[in-house]
Short mmCIF file of C-alpha atoms and ligand atoms in Angstrom, two decimals:
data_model
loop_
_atom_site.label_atom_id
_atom_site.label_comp_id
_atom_site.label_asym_id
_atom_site.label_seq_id
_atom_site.Cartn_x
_atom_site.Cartn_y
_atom_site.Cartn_z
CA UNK M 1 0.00 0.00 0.00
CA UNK M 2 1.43 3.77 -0.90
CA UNK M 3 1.10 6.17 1.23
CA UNK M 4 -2.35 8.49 0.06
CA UNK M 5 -3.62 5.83 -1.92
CA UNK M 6 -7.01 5.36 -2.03
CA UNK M 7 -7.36 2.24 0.31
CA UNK M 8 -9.35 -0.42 0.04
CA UNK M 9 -10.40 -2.65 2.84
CA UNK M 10 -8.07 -5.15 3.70
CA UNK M 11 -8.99 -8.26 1.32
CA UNK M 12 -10.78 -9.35 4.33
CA UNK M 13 -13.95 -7.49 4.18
CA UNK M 14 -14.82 -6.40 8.09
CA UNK M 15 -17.71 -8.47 8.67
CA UNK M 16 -19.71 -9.21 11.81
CA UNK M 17 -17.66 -11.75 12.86
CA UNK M 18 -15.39 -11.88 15.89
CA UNK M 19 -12.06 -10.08 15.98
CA UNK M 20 -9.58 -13.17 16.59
CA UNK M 21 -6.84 -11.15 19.16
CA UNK M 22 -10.27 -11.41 21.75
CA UNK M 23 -9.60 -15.43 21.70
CA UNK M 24 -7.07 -16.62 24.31
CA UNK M 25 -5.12 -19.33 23.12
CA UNK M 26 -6.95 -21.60 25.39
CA UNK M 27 -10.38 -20.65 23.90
CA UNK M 28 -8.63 -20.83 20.15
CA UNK M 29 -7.13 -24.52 20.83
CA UNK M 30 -10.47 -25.86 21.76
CA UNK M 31 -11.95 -24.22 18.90
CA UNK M 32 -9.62 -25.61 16.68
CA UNK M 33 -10.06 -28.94 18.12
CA UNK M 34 -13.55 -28.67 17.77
CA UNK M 35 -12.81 -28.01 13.68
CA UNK M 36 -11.33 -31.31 13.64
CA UNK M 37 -7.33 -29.98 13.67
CA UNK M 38 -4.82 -30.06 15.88
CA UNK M 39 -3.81 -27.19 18.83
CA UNK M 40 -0.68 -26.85 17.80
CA UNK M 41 -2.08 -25.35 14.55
CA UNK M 42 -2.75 -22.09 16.84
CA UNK M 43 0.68 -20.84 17.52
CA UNK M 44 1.11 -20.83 13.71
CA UNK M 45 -2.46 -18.63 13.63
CA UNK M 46 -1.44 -16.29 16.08
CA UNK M 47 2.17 -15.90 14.14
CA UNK M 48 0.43 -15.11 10.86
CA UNK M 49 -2.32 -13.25 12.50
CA UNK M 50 0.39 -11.09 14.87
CA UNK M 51 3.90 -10.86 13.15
CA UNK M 52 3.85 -12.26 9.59
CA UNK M 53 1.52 -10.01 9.19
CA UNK M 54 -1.56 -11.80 7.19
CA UNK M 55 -3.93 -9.61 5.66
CA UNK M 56 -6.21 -12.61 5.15
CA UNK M 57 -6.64 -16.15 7.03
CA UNK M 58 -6.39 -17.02 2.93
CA UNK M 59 -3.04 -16.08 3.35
CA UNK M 60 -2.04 -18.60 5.87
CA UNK M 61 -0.27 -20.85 3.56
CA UNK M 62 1.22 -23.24 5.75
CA UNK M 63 -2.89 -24.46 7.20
CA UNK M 64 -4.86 -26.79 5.27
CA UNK M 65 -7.18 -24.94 3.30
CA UNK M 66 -10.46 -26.46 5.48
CA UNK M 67 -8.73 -24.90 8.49
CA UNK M 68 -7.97 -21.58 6.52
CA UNK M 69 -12.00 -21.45 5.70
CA UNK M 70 -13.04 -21.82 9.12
CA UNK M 71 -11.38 -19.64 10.41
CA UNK M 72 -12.77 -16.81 7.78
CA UNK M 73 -16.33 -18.21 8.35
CA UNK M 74 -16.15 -17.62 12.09
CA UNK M 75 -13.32 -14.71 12.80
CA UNK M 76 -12.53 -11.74 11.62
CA UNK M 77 -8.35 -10.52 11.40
CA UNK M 78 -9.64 -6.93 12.00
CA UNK M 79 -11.74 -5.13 14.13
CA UNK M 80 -11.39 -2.14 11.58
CA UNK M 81 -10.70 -1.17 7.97
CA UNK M 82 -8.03 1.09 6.65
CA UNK M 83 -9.76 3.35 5.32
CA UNK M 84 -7.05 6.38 4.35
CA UNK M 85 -2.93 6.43 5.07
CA UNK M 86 -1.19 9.40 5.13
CA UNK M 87 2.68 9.45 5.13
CA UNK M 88 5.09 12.43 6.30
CA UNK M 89 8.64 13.40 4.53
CA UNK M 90 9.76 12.55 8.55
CA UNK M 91 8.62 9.16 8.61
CA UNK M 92 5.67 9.84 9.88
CA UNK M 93 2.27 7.58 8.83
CA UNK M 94 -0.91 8.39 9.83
CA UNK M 95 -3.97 5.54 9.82
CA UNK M 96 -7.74 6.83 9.27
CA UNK M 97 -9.26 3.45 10.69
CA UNK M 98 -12.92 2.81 9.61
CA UNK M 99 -14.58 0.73 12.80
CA UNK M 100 -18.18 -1.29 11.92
CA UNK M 101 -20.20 1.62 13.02
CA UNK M 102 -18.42 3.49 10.46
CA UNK M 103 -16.94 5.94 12.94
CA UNK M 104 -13.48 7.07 12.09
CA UNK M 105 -10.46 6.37 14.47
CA UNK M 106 -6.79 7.66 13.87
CA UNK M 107 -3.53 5.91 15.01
CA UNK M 108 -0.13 7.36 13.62
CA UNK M 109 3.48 5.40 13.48
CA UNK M 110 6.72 6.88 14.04
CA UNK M 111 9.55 5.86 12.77
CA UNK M 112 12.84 6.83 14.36
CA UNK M 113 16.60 4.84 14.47
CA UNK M 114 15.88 2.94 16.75
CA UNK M 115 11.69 3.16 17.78
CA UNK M 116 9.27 2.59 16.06
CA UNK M 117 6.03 4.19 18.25
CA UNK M 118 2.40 3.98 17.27
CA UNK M 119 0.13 6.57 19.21
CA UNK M 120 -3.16 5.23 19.39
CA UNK M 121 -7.11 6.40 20.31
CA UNK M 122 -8.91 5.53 22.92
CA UNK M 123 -12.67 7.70 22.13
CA UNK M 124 -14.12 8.61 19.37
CA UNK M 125 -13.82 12.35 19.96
CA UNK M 126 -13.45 13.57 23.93
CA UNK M 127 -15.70 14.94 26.69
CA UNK M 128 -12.73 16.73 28.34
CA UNK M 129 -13.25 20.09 25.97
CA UNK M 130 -9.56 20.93 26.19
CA UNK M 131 -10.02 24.89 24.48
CA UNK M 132 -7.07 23.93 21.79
CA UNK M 133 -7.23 20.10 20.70
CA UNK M 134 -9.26 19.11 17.79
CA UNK M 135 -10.52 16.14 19.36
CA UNK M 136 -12.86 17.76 21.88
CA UNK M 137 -14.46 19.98 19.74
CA UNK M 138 -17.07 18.05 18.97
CA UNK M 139 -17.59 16.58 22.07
CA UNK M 140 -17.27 12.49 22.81
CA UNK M 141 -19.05 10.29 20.54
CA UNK M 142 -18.41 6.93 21.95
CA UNK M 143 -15.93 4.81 23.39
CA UNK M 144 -13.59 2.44 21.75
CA UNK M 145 -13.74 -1.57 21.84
CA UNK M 146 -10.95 -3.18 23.36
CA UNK M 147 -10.77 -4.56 19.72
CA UNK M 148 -10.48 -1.42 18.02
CA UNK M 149 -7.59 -0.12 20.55
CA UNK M 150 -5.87 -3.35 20.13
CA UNK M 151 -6.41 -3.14 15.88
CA UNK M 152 -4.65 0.39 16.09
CA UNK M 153 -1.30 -1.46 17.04
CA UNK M 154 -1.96 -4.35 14.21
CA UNK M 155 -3.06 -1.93 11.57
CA UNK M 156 0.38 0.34 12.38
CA UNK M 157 2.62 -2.69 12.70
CA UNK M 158 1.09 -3.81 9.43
CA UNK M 159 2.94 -0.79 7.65
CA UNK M 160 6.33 -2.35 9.17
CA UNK M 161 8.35 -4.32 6.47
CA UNK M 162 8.65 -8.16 8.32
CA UNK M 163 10.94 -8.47 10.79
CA UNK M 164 10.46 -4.91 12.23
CA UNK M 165 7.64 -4.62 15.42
CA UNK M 166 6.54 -1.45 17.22
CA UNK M 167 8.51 -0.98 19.97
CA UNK M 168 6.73 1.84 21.84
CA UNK M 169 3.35 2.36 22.55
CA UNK M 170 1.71 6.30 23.41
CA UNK M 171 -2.03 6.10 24.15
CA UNK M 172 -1.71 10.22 23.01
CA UNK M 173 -4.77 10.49 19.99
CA UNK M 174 -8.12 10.56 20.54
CA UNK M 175 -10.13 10.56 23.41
CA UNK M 176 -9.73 10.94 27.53
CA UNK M 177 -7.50 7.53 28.18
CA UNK M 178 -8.91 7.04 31.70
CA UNK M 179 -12.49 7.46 30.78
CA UNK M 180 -11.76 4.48 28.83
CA UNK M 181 -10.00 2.67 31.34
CA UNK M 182 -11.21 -0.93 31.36
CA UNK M 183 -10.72 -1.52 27.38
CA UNK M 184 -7.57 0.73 27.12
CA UNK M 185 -6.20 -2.23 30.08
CA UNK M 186 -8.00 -5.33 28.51
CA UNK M 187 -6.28 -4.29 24.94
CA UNK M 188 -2.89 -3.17 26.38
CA UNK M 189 -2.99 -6.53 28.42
CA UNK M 190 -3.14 -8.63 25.42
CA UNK M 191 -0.84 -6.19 23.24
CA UNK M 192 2.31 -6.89 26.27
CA UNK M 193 1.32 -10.77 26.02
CA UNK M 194 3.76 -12.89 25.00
CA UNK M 195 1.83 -15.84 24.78
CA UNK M 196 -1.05 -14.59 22.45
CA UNK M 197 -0.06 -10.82 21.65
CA UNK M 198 2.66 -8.94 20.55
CA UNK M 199 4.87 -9.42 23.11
CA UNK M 200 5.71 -5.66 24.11
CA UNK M 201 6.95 -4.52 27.25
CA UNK M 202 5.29 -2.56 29.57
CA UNK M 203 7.74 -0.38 30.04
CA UNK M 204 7.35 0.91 26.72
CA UNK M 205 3.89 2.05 26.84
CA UNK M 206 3.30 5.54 28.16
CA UNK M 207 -0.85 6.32 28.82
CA UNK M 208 -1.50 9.77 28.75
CA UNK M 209 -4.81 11.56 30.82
CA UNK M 210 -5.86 15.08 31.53
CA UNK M 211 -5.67 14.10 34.74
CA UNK M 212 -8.54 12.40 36.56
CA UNK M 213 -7.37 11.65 40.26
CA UNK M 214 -9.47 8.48 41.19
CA UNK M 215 -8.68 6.85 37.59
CA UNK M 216 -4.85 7.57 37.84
CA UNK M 217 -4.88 5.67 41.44
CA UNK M 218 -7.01 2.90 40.00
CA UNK M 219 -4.49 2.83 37.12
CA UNK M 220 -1.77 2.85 40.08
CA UNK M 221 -2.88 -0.12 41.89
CA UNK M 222 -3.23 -2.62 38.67
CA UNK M 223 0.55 -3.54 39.20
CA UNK M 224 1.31 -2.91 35.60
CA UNK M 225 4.70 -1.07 34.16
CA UNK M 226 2.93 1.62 32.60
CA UNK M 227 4.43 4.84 32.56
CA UNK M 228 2.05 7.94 32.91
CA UNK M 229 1.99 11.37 31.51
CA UNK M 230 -0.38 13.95 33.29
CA UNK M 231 -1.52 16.49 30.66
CA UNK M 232 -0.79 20.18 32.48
CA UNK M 233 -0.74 22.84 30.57
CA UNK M 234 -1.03 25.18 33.07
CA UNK M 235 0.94 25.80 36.29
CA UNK M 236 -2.04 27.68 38.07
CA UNK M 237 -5.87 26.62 38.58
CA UNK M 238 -7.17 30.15 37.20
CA UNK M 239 -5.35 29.33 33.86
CA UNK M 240 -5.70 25.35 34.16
CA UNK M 241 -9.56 26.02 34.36
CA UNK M 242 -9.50 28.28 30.97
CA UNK M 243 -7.67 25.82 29.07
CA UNK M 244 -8.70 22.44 30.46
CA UNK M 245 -12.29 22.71 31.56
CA UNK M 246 -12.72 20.13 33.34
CA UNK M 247 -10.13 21.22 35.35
CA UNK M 248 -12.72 22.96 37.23
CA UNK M 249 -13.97 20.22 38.96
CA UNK M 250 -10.77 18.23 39.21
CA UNK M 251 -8.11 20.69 40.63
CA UNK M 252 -4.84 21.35 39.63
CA UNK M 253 -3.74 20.39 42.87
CA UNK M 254 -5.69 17.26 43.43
CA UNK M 255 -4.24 16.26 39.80
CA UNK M 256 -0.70 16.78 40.62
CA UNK M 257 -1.65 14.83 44.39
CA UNK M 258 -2.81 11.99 42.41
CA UNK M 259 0.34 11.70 39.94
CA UNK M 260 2.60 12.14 43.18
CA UNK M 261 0.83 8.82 44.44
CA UNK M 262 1.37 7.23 41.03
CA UNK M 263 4.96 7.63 41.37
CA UNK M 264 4.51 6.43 45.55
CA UNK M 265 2.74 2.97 44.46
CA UNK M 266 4.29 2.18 41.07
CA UNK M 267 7.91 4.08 41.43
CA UNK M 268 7.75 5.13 38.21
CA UNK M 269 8.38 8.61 37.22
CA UNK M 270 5.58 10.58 36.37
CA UNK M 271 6.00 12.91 32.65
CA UNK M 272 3.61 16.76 32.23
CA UNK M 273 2.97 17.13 28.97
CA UNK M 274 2.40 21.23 28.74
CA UNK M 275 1.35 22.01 25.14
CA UNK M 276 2.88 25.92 24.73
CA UNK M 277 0.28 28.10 23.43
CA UNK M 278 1.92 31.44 21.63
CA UNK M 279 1.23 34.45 24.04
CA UNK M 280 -0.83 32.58 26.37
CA UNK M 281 0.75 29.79 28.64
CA UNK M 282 4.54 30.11 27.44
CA UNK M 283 5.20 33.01 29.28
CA UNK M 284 8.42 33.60 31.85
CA UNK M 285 5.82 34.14 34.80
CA UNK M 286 4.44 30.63 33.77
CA UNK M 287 7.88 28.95 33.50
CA UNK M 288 8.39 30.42 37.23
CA UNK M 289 5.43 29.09 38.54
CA UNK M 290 5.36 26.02 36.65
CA UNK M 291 9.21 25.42 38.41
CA UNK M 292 7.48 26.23 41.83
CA UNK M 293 4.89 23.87 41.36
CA UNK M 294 6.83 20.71 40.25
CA UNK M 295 10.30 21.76 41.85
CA UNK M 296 11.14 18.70 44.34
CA UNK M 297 9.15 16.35 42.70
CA UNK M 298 10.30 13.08 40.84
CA UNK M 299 8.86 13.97 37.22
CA UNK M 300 9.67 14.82 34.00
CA UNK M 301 7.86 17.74 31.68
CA UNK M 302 7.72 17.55 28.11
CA UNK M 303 6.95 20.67 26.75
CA UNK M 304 4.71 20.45 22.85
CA UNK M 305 4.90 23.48 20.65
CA UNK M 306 1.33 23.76 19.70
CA UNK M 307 0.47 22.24 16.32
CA UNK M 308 -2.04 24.89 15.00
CA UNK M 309 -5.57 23.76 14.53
CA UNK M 310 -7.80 25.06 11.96
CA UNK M 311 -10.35 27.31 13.38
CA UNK M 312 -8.94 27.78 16.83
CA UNK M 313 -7.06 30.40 17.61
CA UNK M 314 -4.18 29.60 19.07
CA UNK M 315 -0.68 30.04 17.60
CA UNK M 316 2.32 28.72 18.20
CA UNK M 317 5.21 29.64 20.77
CA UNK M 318 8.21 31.84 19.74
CA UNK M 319 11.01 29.21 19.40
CA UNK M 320 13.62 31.24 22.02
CA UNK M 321 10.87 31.79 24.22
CA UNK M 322 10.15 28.10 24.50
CA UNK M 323 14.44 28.07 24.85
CA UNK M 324 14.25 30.16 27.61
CA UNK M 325 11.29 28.87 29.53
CA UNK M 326 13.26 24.95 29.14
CA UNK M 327 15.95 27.11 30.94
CA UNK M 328 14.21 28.85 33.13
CA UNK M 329 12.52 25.18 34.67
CA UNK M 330 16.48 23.43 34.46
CA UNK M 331 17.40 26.22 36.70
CA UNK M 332 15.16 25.65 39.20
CA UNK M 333 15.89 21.96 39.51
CA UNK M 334 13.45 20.69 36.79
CA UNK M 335 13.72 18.61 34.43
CA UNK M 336 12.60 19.41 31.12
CA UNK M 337 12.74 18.67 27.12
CA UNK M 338 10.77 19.84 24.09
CA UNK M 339 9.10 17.11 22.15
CA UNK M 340 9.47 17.07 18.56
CA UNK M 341 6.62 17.96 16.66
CA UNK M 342 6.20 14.95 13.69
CA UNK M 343 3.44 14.61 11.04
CA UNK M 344 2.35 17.86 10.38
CA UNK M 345 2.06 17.22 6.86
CA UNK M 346 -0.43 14.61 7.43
CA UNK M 347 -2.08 16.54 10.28
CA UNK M 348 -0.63 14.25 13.07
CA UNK M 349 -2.13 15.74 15.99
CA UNK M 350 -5.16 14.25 17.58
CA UNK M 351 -8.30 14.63 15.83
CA UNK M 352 -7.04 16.55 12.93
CA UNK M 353 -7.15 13.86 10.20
CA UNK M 354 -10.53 12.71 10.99
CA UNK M 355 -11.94 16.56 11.13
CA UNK M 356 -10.62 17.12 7.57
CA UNK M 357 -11.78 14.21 6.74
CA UNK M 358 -15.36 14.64 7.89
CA UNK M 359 -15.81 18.45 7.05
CA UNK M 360 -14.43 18.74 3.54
CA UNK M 361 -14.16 15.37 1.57
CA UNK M 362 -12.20 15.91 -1.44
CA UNK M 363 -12.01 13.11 -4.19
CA UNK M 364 -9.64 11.56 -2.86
CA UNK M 365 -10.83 10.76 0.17
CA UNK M 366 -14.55 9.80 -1.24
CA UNK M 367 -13.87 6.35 -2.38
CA UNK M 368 -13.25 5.05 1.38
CA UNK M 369 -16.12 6.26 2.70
CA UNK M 370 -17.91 3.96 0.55
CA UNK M 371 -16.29 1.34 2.25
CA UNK M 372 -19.46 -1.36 3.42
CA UNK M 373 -19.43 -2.59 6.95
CA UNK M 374 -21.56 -5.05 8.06
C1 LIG I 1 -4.70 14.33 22.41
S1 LIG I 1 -4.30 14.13 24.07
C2 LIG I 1 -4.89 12.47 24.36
C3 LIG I 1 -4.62 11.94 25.71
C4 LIG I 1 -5.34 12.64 26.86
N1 LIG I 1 -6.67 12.97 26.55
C5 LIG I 1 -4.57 13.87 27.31
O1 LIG I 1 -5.10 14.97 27.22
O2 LIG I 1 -3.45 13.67 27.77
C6 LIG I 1 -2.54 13.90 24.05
C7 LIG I 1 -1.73 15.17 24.16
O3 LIG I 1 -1.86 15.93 22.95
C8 LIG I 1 -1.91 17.28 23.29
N2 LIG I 1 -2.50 18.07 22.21
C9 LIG I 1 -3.80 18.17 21.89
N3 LIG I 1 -3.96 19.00 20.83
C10 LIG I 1 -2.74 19.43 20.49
C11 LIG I 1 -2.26 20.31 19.48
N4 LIG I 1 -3.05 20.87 18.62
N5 LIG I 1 -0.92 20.55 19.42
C12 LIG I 1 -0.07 19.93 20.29
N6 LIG I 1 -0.48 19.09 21.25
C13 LIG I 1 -1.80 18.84 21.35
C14 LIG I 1 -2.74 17.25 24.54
O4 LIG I 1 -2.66 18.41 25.26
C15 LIG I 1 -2.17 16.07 25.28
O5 LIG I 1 -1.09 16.45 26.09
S1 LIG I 2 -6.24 17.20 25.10
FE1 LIG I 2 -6.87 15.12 25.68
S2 LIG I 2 -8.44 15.47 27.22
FE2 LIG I 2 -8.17 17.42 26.21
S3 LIG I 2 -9.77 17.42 24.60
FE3 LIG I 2 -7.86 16.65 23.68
S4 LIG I 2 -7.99 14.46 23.86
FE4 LIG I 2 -9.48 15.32 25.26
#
């Protein structure tokens, strides 16, 4: 597949049948024992189906054929269909993913030396109204299956040539993570399992939240690696509540509480992400405050120029300034980087893709919206 082709389905048509990565092995030996074959046959599924990268149970060359049609009369590869892939000059790919209900989902791959990190959804749209993002704007539509979190990994690896995996997973697109909790785990779960998933560690996931107290100590307590990023933006509640409305009933400091208890349970360090807004949050006053807040503490921030959204109006931060206000936190004892900003050619910021997408179809981008789901 080139990168923004018109896409086709995979040559598996999504159908109404079950996504196979929801089988354990258990349940998938007994099934195939029930087909008349033999278990062993489903460690050579799950390799097709999860690293050599089938894009039909057709494709499974080494199963007898009656096996092969089985398995296509009673599973399904995918929970979703590829509906549009975008590619950036910095290795950048963006997936529009078209889910049963024919909602749109986006998932983008990264490609670096030596990473190779899918960010993936976990809402179609958010609830959280952060004033900037594109993903909130039009409020939160549903959530997302633990199949179609789990497919966003697949689909991305997919794009890999053989032999490469992702290595690092961000749960940084669409949606409020923790408001999705139970699936994000459930499909996170089966992506770290070795026996019947990808086989990732957990150390290389990082779940990112606007900061809901009681689902970050929840998160805490399910003795998983997972590291966390707390989405700031804002070093006091006046300005928190402007930009991140629900802030309002959360609390800047009951936020910050809560990540300082992740760190307590888990001992992992805990990452701000503080998106810098031109002229309104990347100011030297902020930088001093935001130092105040977080000096002392065992965390990390990650500073995100703002990737410009159409319609909003924000801008983004004066390049020195953002120089200065790294320097300004180091000084005070914090520590601090600026994130790169990749796939702005393919609109790799949350919500983006699927907005353009949805408000101005151009030809190109027609032909996989006809795309049938059943
Ligand atoms: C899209 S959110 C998804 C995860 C979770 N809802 C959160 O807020 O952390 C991931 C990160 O992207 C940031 N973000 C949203 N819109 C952005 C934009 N236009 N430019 C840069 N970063 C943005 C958010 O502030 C957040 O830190
Ligand atoms: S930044 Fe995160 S929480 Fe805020 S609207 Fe966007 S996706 Fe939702």
């Amino acid at each position: 597949m080139e990168a923004g082709d018109r896409v086709e389905p995979q040559t598996e048509e999504l159908r109404a049948r079950r996504p196979l990565f929801e089988a354990t092995a258990d349940e998938l030996r007994a099934w195939t024992v029930e087909q008349g074959h033999q278990a062993y046959r489903v460690r050579q599924i799950q390799q097709w189906a999860f690293h050599r990268r089938a894009s039909s149970f057709e494709a499974m060359t080494d199963l007898p054929l009656d096996l092969r049609r089985r398995l296509d009369a009673d599973w399904s590869l995918f929970a979703t269909a590829v509906a549009f892939r975008g590619e950036s000059p910095d290795a950048t790919d963006k997936l529009l993913l078209k889910c049963r209900d024919g909602r749109m989902i986006e998932c983008v791959l990264m490609t670096e030396e030596h990473r190779r990190t899918v960010c993936i959804s976990t809402q179609v749209g958010c609830g959280m109204g952060c004033v900037f993002c594109a993903s909130g704007l039009r409020g939160v539509e549903r959530n997302l299956t633990t199949a179609e979190i789990f497919d966003q990994v697949l689909q991305a690896q997919n794009l890999l040539p053989l032999g490469e995996s992702v290595s690092h997973i961000v749960v940084m697109g669409m949606g409020e993570s923790l408001a999705n909790l139970d699936a994000l785990l459930a499909a996170l779960d089966r992506v770290c399992s070795a026996d019947d998933g990808l086989g990732m560690s957990q150390r290389r996931v990082t779940i990112s939240t606007v900061g809901l107290p009681e689902k970050i100590r929840k998160l805490a307590a399910q003795d998983r690696q997972y590291h966390l990023a707390v989405s700031l933006h804002a070093p006091t509640e006046e300005l928190r509540n402007e930009l991140v409305p629900v802030n309002e009933k959360v609390g800047l400091t009951a936020v910050v509480q809560a990540a300082d208890d992740y760190f307590r349970i888990t001992g992992r360090q805990v990452t701000y992400e503080y998106v810098m807004l031109g002229g309104v949050n990347d100011r030297h006053e902020h930088a001093l405050a935001l130092g105040r807040l977080l000096r002392g503490r065992k965390s990390h921030v990650n500073l995100i120029p703002y990737n410009p959204v159409a319609g909003l109006p924000f801008e983004r931060p004066d390049p020195d300034g953002v120089r200065r206000f790294v320097a300004t936190l180091r000084d005070r004892g914090v520590s601090a980087t600026v994130r790169k900003t990749k796939g702005q050619a393919i609109d790799a910021a949350c919500g983006q893709l699927r907005r353009r997408f949805e408000s101005a179809p151009s030809p190109a981008f027609v032909s996989p919206l006809t795309v049938e789901v059943s």
